CSV table of C-alpha atoms in Angstrom, one decimal:
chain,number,residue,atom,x,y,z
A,1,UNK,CA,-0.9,-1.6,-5.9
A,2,UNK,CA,-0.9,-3.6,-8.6
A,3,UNK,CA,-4.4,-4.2,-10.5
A,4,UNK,CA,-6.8,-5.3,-12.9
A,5,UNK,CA,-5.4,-7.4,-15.7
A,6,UNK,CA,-6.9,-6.0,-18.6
A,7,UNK,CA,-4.7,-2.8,-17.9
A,8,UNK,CA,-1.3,-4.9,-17.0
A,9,UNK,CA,-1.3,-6.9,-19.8
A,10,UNK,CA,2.3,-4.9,-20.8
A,11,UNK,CA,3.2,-4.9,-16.8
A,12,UNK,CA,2.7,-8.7,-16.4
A,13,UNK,CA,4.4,-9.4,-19.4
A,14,UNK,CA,7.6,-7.0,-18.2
A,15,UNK,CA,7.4,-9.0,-15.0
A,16,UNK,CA,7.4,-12.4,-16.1
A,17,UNK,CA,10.2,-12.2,-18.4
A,18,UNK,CA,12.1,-10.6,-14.9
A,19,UNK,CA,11.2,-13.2,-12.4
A,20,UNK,CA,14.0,-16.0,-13.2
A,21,UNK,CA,16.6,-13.3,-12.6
A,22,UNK,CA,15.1,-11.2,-10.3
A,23,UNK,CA,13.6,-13.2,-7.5
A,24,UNK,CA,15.9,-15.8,-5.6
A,25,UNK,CA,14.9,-19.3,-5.5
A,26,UNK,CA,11.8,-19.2,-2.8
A,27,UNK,CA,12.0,-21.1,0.5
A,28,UNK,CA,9.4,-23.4,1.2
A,29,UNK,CA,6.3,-22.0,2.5
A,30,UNK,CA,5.7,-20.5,5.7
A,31,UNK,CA,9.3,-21.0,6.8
A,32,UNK,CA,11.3,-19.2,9.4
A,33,UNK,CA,10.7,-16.4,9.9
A,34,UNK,CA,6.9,-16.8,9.5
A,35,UNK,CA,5.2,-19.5,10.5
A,36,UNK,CA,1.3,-20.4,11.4
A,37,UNK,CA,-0.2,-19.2,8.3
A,38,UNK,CA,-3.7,-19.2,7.8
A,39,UNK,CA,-6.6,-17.3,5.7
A,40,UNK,CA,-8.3,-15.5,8.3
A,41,UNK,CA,-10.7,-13.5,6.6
A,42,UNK,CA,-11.8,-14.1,2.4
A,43,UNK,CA,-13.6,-10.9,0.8
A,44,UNK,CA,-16.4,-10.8,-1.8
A,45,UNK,CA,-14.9,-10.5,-5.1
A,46,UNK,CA,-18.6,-9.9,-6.5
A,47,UNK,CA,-18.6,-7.0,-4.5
A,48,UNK,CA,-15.5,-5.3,-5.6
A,49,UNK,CA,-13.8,-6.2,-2.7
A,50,UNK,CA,-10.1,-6.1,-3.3
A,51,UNK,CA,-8.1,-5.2,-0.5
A,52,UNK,CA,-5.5,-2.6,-1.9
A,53,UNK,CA,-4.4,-1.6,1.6
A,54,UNK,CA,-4.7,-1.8,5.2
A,55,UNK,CA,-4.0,0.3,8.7
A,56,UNK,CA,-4.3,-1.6,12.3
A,57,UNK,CA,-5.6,-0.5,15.5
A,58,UNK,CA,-4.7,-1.2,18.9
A,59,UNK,CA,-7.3,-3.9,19.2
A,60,UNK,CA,-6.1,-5.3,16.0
A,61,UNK,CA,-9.2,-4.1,13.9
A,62,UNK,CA,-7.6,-3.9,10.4
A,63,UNK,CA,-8.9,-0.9,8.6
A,64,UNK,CA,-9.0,-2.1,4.7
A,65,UNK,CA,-9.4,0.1,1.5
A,66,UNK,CA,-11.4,-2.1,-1.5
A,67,UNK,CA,-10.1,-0.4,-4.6
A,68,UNK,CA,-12.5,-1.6,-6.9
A,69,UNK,CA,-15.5,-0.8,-4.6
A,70,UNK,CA,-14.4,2.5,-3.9
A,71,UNK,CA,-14.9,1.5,-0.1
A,72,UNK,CA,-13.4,1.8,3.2
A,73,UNK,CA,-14.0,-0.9,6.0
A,74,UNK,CA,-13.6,-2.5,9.3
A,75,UNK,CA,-12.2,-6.2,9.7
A,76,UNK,CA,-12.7,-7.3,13.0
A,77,UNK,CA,-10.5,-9.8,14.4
A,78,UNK,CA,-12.9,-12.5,14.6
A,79,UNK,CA,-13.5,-11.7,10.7
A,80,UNK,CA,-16.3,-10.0,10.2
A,81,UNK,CA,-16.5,-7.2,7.6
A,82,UNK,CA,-18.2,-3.4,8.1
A,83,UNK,CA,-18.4,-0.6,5.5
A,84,UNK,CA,-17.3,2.5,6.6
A,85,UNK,CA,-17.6,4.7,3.8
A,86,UNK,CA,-18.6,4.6,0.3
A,87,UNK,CA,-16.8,7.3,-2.1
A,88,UNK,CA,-18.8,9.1,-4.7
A,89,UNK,CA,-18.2,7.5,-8.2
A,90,UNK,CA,-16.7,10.0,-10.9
A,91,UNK,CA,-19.1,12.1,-13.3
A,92,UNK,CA,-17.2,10.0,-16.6
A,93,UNK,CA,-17.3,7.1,-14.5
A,94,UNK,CA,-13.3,7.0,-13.9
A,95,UNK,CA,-12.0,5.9,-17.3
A,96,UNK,CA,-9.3,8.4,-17.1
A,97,UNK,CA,-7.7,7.5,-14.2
A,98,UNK,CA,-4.2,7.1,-15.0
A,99,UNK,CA,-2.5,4.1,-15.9
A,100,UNK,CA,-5.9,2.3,-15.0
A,101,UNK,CA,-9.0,3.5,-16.1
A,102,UNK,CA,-11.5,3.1,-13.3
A,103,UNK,CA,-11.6,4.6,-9.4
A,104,UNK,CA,-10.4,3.5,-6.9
A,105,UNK,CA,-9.4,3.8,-3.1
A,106,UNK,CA,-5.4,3.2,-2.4
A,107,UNK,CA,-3.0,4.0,0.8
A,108,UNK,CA,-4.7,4.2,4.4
A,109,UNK,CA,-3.7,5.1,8.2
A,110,UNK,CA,-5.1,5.4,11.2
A,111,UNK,CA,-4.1,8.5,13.7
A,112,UNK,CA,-4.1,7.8,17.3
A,113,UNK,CA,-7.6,9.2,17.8
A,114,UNK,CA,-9.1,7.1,15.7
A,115,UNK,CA,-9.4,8.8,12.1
A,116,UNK,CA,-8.4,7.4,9.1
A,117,UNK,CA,-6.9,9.1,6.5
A,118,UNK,CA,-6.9,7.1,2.8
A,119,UNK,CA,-6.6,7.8,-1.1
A,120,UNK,CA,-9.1,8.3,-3.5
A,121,UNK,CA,-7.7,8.6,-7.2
A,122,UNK,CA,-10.5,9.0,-10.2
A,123,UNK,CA,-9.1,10.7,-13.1
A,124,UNK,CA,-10.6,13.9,-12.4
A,125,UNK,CA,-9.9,17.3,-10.1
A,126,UNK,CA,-13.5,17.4,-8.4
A,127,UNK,CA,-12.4,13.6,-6.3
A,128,UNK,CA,-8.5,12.6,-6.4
A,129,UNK,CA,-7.1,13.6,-3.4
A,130,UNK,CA,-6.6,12.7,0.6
A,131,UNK,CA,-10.0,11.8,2.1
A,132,UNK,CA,-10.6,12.3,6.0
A,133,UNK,CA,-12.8,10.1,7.9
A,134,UNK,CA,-13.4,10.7,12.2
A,135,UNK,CA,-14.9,8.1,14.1
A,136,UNK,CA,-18.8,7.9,13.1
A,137,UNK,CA,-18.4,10.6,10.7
A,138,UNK,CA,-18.7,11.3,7.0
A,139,UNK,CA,-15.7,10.7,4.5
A,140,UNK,CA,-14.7,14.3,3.3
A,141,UNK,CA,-11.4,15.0,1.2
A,142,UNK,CA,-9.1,17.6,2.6
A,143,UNK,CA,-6.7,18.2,0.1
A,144,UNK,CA,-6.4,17.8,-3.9
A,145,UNK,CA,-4.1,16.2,-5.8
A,146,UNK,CA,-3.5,16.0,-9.6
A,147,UNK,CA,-5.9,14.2,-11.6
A,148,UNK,CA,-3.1,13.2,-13.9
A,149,UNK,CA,-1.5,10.9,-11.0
A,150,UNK,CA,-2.0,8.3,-9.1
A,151,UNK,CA,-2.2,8.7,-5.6
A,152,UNK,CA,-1.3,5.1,-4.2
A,153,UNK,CA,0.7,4.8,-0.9
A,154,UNK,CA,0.1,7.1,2.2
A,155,UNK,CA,2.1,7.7,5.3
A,156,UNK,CA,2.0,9.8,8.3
A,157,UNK,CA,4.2,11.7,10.6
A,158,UNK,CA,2.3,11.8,13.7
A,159,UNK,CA,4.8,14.2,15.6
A,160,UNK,CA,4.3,16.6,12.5
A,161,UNK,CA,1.3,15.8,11.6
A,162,UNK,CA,2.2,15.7,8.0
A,163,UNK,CA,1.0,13.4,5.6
A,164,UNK,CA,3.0,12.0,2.8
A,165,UNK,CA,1.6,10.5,-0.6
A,166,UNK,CA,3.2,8.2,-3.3
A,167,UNK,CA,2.4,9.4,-6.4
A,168,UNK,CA,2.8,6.2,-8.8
A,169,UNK,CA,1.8,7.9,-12.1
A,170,UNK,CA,4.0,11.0,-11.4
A,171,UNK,CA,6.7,9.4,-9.9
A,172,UNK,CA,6.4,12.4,-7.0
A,173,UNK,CA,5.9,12.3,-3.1
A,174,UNK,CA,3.4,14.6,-1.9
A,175,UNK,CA,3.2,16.7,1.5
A,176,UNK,CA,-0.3,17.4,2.9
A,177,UNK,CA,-1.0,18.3,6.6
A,178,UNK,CA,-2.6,16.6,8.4
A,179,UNK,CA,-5.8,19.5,9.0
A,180,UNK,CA,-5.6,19.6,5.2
A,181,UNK,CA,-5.0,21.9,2.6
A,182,UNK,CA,-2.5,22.6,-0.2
A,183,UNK,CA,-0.4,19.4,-1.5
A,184,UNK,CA,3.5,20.8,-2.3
A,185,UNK,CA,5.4,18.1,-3.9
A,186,UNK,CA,8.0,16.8,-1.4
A,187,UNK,CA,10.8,14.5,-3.7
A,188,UNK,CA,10.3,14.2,-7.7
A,189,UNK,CA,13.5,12.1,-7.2
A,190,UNK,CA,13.6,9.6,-10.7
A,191,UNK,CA,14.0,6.8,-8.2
A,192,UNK,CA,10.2,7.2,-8.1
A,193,UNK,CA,9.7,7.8,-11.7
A,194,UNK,CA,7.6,4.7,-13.7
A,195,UNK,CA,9.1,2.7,-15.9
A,196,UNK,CA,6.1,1.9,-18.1
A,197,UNK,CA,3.3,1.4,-15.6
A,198,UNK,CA,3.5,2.4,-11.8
A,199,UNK,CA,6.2,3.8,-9.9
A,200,UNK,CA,6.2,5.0,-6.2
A,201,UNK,CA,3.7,2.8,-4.4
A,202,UNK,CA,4.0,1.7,-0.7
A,203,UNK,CA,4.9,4.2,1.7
A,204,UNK,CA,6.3,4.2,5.7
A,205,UNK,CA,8.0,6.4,8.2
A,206,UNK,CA,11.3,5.1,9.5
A,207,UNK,CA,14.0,6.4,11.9
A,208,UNK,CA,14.0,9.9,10.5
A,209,UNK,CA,13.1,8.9,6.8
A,210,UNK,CA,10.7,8.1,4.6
A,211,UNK,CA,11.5,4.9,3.0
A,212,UNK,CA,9.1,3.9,-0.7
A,213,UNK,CA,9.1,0.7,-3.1
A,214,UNK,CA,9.0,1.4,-6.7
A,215,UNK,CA,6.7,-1.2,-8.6
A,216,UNK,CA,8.5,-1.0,-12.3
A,217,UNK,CA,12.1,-1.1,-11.2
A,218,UNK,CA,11.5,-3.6,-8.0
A,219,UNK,CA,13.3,-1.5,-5.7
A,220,UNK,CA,12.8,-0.8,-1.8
A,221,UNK,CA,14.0,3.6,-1.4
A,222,UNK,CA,15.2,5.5,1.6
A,223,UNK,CA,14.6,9.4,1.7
A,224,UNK,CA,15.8,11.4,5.0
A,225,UNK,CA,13.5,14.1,6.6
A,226,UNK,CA,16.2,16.4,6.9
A,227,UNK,CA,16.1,18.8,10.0
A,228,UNK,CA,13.8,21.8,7.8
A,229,UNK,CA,11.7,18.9,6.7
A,230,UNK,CA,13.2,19.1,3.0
A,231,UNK,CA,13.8,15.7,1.4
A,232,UNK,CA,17.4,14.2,1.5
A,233,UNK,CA,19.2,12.3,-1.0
A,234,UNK,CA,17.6,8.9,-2.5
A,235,UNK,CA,19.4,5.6,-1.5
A,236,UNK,CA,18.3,2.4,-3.2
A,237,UNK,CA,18.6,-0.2,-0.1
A,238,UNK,CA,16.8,-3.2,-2.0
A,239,UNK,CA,16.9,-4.2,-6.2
A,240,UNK,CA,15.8,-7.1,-8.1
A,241,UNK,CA,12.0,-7.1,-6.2
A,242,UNK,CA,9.8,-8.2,-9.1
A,243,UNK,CA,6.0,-6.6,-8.7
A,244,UNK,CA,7.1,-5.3,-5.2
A,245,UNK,CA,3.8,-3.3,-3.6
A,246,UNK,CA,3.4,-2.4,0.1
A,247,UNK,CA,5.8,-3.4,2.9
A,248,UNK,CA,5.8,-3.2,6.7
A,249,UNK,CA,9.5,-2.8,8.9
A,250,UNK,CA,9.2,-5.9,11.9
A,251,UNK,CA,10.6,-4.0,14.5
A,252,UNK,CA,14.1,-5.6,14.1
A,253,UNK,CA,16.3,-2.6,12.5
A,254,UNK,CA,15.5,-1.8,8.9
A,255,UNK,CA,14.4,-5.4,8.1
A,256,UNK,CA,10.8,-5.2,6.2
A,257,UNK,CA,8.1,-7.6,5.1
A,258,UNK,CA,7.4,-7.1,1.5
A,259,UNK,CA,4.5,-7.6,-0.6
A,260,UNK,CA,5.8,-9.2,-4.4
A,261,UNK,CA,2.1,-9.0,-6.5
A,262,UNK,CA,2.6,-10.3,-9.7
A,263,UNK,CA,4.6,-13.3,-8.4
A,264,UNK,CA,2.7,-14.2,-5.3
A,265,UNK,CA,5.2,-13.8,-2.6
A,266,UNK,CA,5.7,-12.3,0.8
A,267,UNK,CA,9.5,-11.9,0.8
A,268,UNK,CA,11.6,-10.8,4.1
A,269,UNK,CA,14.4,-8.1,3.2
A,270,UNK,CA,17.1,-7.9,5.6
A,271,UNK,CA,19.3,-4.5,6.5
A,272,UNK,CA,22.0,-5.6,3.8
A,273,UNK,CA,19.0,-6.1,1.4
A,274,UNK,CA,19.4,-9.9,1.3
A,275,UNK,CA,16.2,-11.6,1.0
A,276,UNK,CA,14.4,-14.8,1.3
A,277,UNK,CA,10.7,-16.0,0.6
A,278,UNK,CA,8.9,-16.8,3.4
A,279,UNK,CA,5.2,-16.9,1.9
A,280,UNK,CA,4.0,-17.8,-1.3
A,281,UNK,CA,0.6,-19.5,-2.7
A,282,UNK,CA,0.7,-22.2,-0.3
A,283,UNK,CA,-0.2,-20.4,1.9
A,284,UNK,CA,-3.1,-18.5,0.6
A,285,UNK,CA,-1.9,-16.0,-1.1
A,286,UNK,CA,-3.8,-14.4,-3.9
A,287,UNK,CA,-1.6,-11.5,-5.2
A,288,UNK,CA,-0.5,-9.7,-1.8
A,289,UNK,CA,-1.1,-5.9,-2.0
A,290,UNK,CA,0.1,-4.8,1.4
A,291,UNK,CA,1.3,-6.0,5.0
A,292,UNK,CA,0.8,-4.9,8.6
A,293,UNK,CA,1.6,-5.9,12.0
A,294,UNK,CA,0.1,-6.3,15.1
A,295,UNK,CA,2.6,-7.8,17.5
A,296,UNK,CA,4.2,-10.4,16.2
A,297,UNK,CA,1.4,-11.2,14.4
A,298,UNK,CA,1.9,-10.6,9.8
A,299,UNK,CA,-1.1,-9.2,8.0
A,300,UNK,CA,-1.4,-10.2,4.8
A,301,UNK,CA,-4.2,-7.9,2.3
A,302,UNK,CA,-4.7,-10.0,-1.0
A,303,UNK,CA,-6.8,-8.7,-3.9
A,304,UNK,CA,-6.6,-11.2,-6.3
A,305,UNK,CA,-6.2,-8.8,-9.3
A,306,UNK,CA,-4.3,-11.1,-11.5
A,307,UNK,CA,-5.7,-14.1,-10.2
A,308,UNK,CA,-9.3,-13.2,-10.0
A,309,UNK,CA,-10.5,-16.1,-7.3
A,310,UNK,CA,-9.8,-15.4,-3.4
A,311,UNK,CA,-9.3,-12.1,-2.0
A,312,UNK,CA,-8.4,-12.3,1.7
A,313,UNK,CA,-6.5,-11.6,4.5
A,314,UNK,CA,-3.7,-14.3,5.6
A,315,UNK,CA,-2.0,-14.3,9.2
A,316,UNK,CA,1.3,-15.7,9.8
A,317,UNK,CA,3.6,-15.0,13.2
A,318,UNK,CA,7.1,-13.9,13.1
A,319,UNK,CA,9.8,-15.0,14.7
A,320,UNK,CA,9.0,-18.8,14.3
């Protein structure tokens, strides 16, 4: 996550001065190994609807959080948008969410049965937390997490049923089960700390570990689930990565799909942590805040934070 620009004014400046060194020279648009690009879906800005993150379902419904509208919602594959849930705006209004200063809904899966589990962070102890919504019921949270983070990517561990949480103020990953209950802090590892703004943000299960981008120091993290479910020693994988947000592996080793927010770029990040960009502007792009897949098919969430003029949702297939 990466958001509003009257609060990244120090961020965007941080990144800007990085990009000449840190990002390689960018391929040409849509090329190998995505290809087909097209905007698929554009959201109401009006309406607060900025895509932060997304969760697909078998039938390739993409399950959206809008930050800035507090909201959950349904994408449909022919486009059409549905409101799931609306969360209850903060007594002071938000303005002490960290780093930020308003609410807003972050990280969000989907369990096999259907429920969605997502992020709410406000500022205060009565709302930030994991929020639990079953199919055709009400959003209700089921565990509390500190009102002086940030609660921003969310992953889960369906054979454990454990949910984990990217804490980007407090540079912490969070354990929660999945029935709910008490939050234990899993890694406070300083390869999550900030550097300024936001540090831990996206969040996936991979091959026995939980792997995390840092925003501030542009780096892709791997963490091993040991054997007692105790976190195992950090190992940087990927560096240089300005304004790098959520990510999504493409089924080909531990190759991901990265989304680079501040300088409008979907890069592809091999196992040796090479890299090339293989969407950018051209292709619609508006700031990408996270990625899923569906197949072979590339989800692309844009919420226009720094841009302020088309979020949407661009699709692009792999392996072109």
């Amino acid at each position: 996550m990466f958001t509003k620009l009257s609060k990244l004014s120090k961020a965007a400046v941080l990144s800007a001065a990085a990009v000449a060194m840190a990002v390689p020279a960018p391929a040409s648009a849509a090329s190998a190994p995505l290809g087909s690009a097209r905007t698929a879906v554009h959201f109401d800005l009006a309406k607060g609807q900025t895509p932060e993150n997304l969760a697909l379902a078998p039938d390739g419904t993409a399950y959206a959080t809008f930050a800035k509208a507090r909201q959950v919602a349904a994408v449909s594959r022919g486009g059409s948008v549905r409101i799931l849930a609306t969360l209850p705006e903060p007594a002071d209004g938000g303005v002490h969410t960290p780093a930020l200063g308003f609410p807003l809904t972050t990280g969000i899966v989907r369990a096999d049965d259907g429920t969605l589990y997502f992020l709410y962070a406000t500022g205060t102890a009565d709302l930030t937390g994991v929020w639990r919504l079953r199919p055709g019921g009400r959003p209700q949270r089921i565990a509390a997490l500190p009102a002086a983070g940030l609660p921003n990517g969310l992953a889960l561990d369906a054979r454990t049923r454990t949910l984990y949480v990217a804490d980007s103020a407090l540079g912490t990953i969070w354990r929660v089960p999945a029935s709910g209950g008490t939050a234990t802090a899993w890694s406070t590892d300083p390869a999550l700390a900030p550097a300024g703004f936001l540090g831990a943000n996206g969040l996936k299960i991979h091959k026995g570990a939980l792997w995390a981008t840092n925003l501030d120091k542009g780096t892709v993290l791997r963490i091993p689930v040991l054997a007692d479910g105790r976190a195992g020693t950090t190992r940087v994988t990927a560096t240089g990565l300005t304004g790098i947000d959520d990510f999504a592996f493409t089924g080909r080793g531990d190759e991901i799909t990265a989304a680079l927010n501040t300088v409008n770029q979907v890069v592809l990040i091999r196992s040796d942590g090479t890299r090339s960009t293989v969407l950018t502007a051209a292709d619609g792009l508006q700031g990408p805040t996270s990625i899923a897949l569906h197949g072979r098919i590339v989800h692309v969430m844009s919420a226009a934070y720094l841009t302020s003029q088309d979020p949407n949702l661009v699709l692009a297939r792999l392996g072109c």
